[in-house]
Backbone as ProteinMPNN parsed JSONL, in Angstrom:
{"seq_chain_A": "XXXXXXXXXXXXXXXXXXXXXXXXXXXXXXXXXXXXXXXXXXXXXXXXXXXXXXXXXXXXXXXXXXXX", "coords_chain_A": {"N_chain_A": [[75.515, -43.147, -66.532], [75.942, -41.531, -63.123], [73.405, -40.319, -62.248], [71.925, -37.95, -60.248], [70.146, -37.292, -57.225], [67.087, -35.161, -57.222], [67.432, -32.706, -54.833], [65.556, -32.217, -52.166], [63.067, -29.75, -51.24], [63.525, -28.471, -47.849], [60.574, -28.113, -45.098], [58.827, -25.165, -43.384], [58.465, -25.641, -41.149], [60.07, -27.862, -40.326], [62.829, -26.611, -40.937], [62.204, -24.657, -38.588], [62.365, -26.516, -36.505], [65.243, -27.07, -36.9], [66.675, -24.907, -36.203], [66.373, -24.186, -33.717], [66.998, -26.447, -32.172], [69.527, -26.043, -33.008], [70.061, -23.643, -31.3], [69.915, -24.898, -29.412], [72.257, -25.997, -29.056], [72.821, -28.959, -29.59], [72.835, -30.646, -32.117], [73.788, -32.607, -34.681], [76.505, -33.816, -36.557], [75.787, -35.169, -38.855], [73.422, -34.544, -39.371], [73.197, -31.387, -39.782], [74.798, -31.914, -41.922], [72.738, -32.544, -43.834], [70.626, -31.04, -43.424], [72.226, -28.351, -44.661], [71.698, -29.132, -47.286], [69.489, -29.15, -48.134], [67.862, -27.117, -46.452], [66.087, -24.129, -46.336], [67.663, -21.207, -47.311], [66.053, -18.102, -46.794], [63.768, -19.523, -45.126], [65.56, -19.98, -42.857], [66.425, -17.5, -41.826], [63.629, -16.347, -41.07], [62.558, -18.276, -38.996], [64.714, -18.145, -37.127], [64.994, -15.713, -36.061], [62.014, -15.747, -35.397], [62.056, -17.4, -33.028], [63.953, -16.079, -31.523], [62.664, -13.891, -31.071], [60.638, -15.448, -29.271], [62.267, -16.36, -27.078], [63.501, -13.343, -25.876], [61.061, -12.854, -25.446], [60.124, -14.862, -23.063], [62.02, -14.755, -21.435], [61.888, -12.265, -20.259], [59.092, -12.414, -19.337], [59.868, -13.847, -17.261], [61.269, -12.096, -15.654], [59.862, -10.0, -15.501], [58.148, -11.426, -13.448], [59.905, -12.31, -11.608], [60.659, -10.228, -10.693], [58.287, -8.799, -9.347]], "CA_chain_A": [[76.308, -42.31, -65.68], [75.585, -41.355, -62.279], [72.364, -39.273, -61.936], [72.109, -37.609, -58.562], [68.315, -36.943, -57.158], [67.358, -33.663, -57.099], [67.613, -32.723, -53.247], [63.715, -31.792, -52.088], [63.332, -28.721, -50.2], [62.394, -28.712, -46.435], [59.3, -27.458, -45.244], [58.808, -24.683, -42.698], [58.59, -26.533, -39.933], [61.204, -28.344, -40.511], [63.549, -25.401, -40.664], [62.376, -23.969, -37.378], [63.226, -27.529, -36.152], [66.477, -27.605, -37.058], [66.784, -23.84, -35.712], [65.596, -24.553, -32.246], [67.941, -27.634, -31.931], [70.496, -25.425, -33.006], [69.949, -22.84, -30.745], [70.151, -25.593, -27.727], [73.594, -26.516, -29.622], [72.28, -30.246, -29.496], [72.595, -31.234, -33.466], [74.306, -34.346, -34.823], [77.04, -33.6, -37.617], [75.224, -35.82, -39.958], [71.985, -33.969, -39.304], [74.131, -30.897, -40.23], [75.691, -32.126, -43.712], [71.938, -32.803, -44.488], [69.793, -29.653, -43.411], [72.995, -27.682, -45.535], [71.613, -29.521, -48.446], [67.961, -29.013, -47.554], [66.75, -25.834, -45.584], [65.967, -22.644, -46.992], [68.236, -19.755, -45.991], [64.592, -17.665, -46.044], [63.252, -19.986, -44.145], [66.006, -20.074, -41.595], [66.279, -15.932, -41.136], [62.677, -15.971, -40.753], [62.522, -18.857, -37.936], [65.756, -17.572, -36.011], [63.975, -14.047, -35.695], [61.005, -16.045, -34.692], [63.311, -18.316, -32.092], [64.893, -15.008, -30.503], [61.799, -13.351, -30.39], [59.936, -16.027, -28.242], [63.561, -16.683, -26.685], [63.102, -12.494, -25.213], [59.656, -12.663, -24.28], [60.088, -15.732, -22.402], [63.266, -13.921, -20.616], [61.358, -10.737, -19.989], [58.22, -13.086, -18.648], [60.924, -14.461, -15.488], [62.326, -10.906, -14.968], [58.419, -9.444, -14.522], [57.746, -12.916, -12.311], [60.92, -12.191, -10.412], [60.979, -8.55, -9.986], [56.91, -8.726, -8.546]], "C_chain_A": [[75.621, -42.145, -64.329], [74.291, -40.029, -62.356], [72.102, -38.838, -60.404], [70.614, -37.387, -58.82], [68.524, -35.584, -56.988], [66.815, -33.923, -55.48], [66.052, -32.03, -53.405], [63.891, -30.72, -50.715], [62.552, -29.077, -48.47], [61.582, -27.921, -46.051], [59.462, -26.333, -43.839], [59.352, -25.289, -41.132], [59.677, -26.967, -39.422], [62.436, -27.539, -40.032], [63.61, -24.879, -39.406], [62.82, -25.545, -36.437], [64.489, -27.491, -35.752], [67.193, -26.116, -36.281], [66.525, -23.621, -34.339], [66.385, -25.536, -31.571], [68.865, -27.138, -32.357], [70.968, -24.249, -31.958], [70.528, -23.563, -29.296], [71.645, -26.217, -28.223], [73.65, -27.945, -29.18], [72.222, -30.339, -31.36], [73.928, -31.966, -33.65], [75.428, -33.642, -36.166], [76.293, -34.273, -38.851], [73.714, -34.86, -39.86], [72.871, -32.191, -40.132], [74.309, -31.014, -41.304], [74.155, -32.221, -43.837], [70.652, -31.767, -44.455], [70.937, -28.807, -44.296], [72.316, -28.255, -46.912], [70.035, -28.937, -48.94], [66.865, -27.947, -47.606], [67.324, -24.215, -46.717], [66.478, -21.89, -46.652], [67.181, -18.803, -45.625], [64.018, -18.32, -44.912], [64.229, -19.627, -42.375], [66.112, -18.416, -40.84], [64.978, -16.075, -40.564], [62.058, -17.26, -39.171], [63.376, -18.809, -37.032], [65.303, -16.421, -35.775], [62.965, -14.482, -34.989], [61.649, -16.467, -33.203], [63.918, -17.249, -31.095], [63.428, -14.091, -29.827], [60.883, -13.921, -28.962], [61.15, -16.467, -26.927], [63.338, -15.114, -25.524], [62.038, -12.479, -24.318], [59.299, -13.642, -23.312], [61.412, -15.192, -21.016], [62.636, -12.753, -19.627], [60.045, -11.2, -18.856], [59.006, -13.133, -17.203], [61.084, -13.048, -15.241], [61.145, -10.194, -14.4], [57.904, -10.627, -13.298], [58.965, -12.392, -11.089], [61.129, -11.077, -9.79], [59.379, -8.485, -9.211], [56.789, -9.55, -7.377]], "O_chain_A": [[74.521, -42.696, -64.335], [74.599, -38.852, -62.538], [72.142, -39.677, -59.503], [69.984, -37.308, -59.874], [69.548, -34.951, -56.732], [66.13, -34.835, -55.015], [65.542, -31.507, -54.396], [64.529, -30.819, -49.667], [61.527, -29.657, -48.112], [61.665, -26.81, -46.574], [60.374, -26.713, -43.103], [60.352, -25.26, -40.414], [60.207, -26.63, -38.363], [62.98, -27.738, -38.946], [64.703, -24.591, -38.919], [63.756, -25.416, -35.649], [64.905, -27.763, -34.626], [68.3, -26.291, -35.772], [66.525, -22.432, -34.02], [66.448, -25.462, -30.344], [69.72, -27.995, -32.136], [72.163, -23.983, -31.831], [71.25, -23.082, -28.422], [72.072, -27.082, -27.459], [74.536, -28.21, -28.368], [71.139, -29.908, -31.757], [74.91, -31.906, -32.909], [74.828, -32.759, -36.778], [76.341, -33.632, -39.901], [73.134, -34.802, -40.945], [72.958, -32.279, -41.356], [73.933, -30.044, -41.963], [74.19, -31.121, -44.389], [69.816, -31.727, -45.358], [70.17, -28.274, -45.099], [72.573, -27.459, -47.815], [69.712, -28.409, -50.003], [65.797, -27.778, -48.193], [68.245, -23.689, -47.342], [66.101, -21.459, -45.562], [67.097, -18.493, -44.436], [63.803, -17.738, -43.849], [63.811, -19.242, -41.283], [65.93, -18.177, -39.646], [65.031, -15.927, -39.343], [61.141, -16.88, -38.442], [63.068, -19.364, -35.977], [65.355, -16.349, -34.548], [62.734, -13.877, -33.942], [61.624, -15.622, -32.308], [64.321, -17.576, -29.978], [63.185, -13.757, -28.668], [60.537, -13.259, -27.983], [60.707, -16.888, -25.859], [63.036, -15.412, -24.368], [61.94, -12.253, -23.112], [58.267, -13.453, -22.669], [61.349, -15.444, -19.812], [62.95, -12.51, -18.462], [59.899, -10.612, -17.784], [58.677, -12.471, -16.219], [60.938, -12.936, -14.024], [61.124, -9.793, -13.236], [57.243, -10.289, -12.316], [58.743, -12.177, -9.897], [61.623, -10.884, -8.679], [59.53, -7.879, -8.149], [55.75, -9.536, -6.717]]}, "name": "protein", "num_of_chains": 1, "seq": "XXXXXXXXXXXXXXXXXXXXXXXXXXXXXXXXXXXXXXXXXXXXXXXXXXXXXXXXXXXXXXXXXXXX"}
């Protein structure tokens, strides 16, 4: 019969990867169908929190640069 593989989880990294290239809304539909199979929903809360946070303080950086 058909045996399917078991799908192998992705690694941190990975995750904030795919979260970062999502963020720049630059990802591939096939990349897509295959992080859904993949990435950790932990992982991904905890690297989109990261992603917004450095996303602010990089915002907040220009606004003290621009307001001085």
């Amino acid at each position: 019969m058909g045996e399917s593989k078991p799908v192998e989880k992705a690694s941190f990294l990975y995750s904030l990867r795919a979260v970062v290239w999502s963020f720049t809304g630059l990802r591939r539909k096939s990349d897509f169908d295959t992080d859904s199979a993949k990435l950790n929903p932990v992982h991904i809360v905890i690297a989109g929190l990261l992603v917004v946070a450095c996303l602010i303080g990089i915002l907040l950086s220009l606004v003290k640069f621009a307001v001085s």
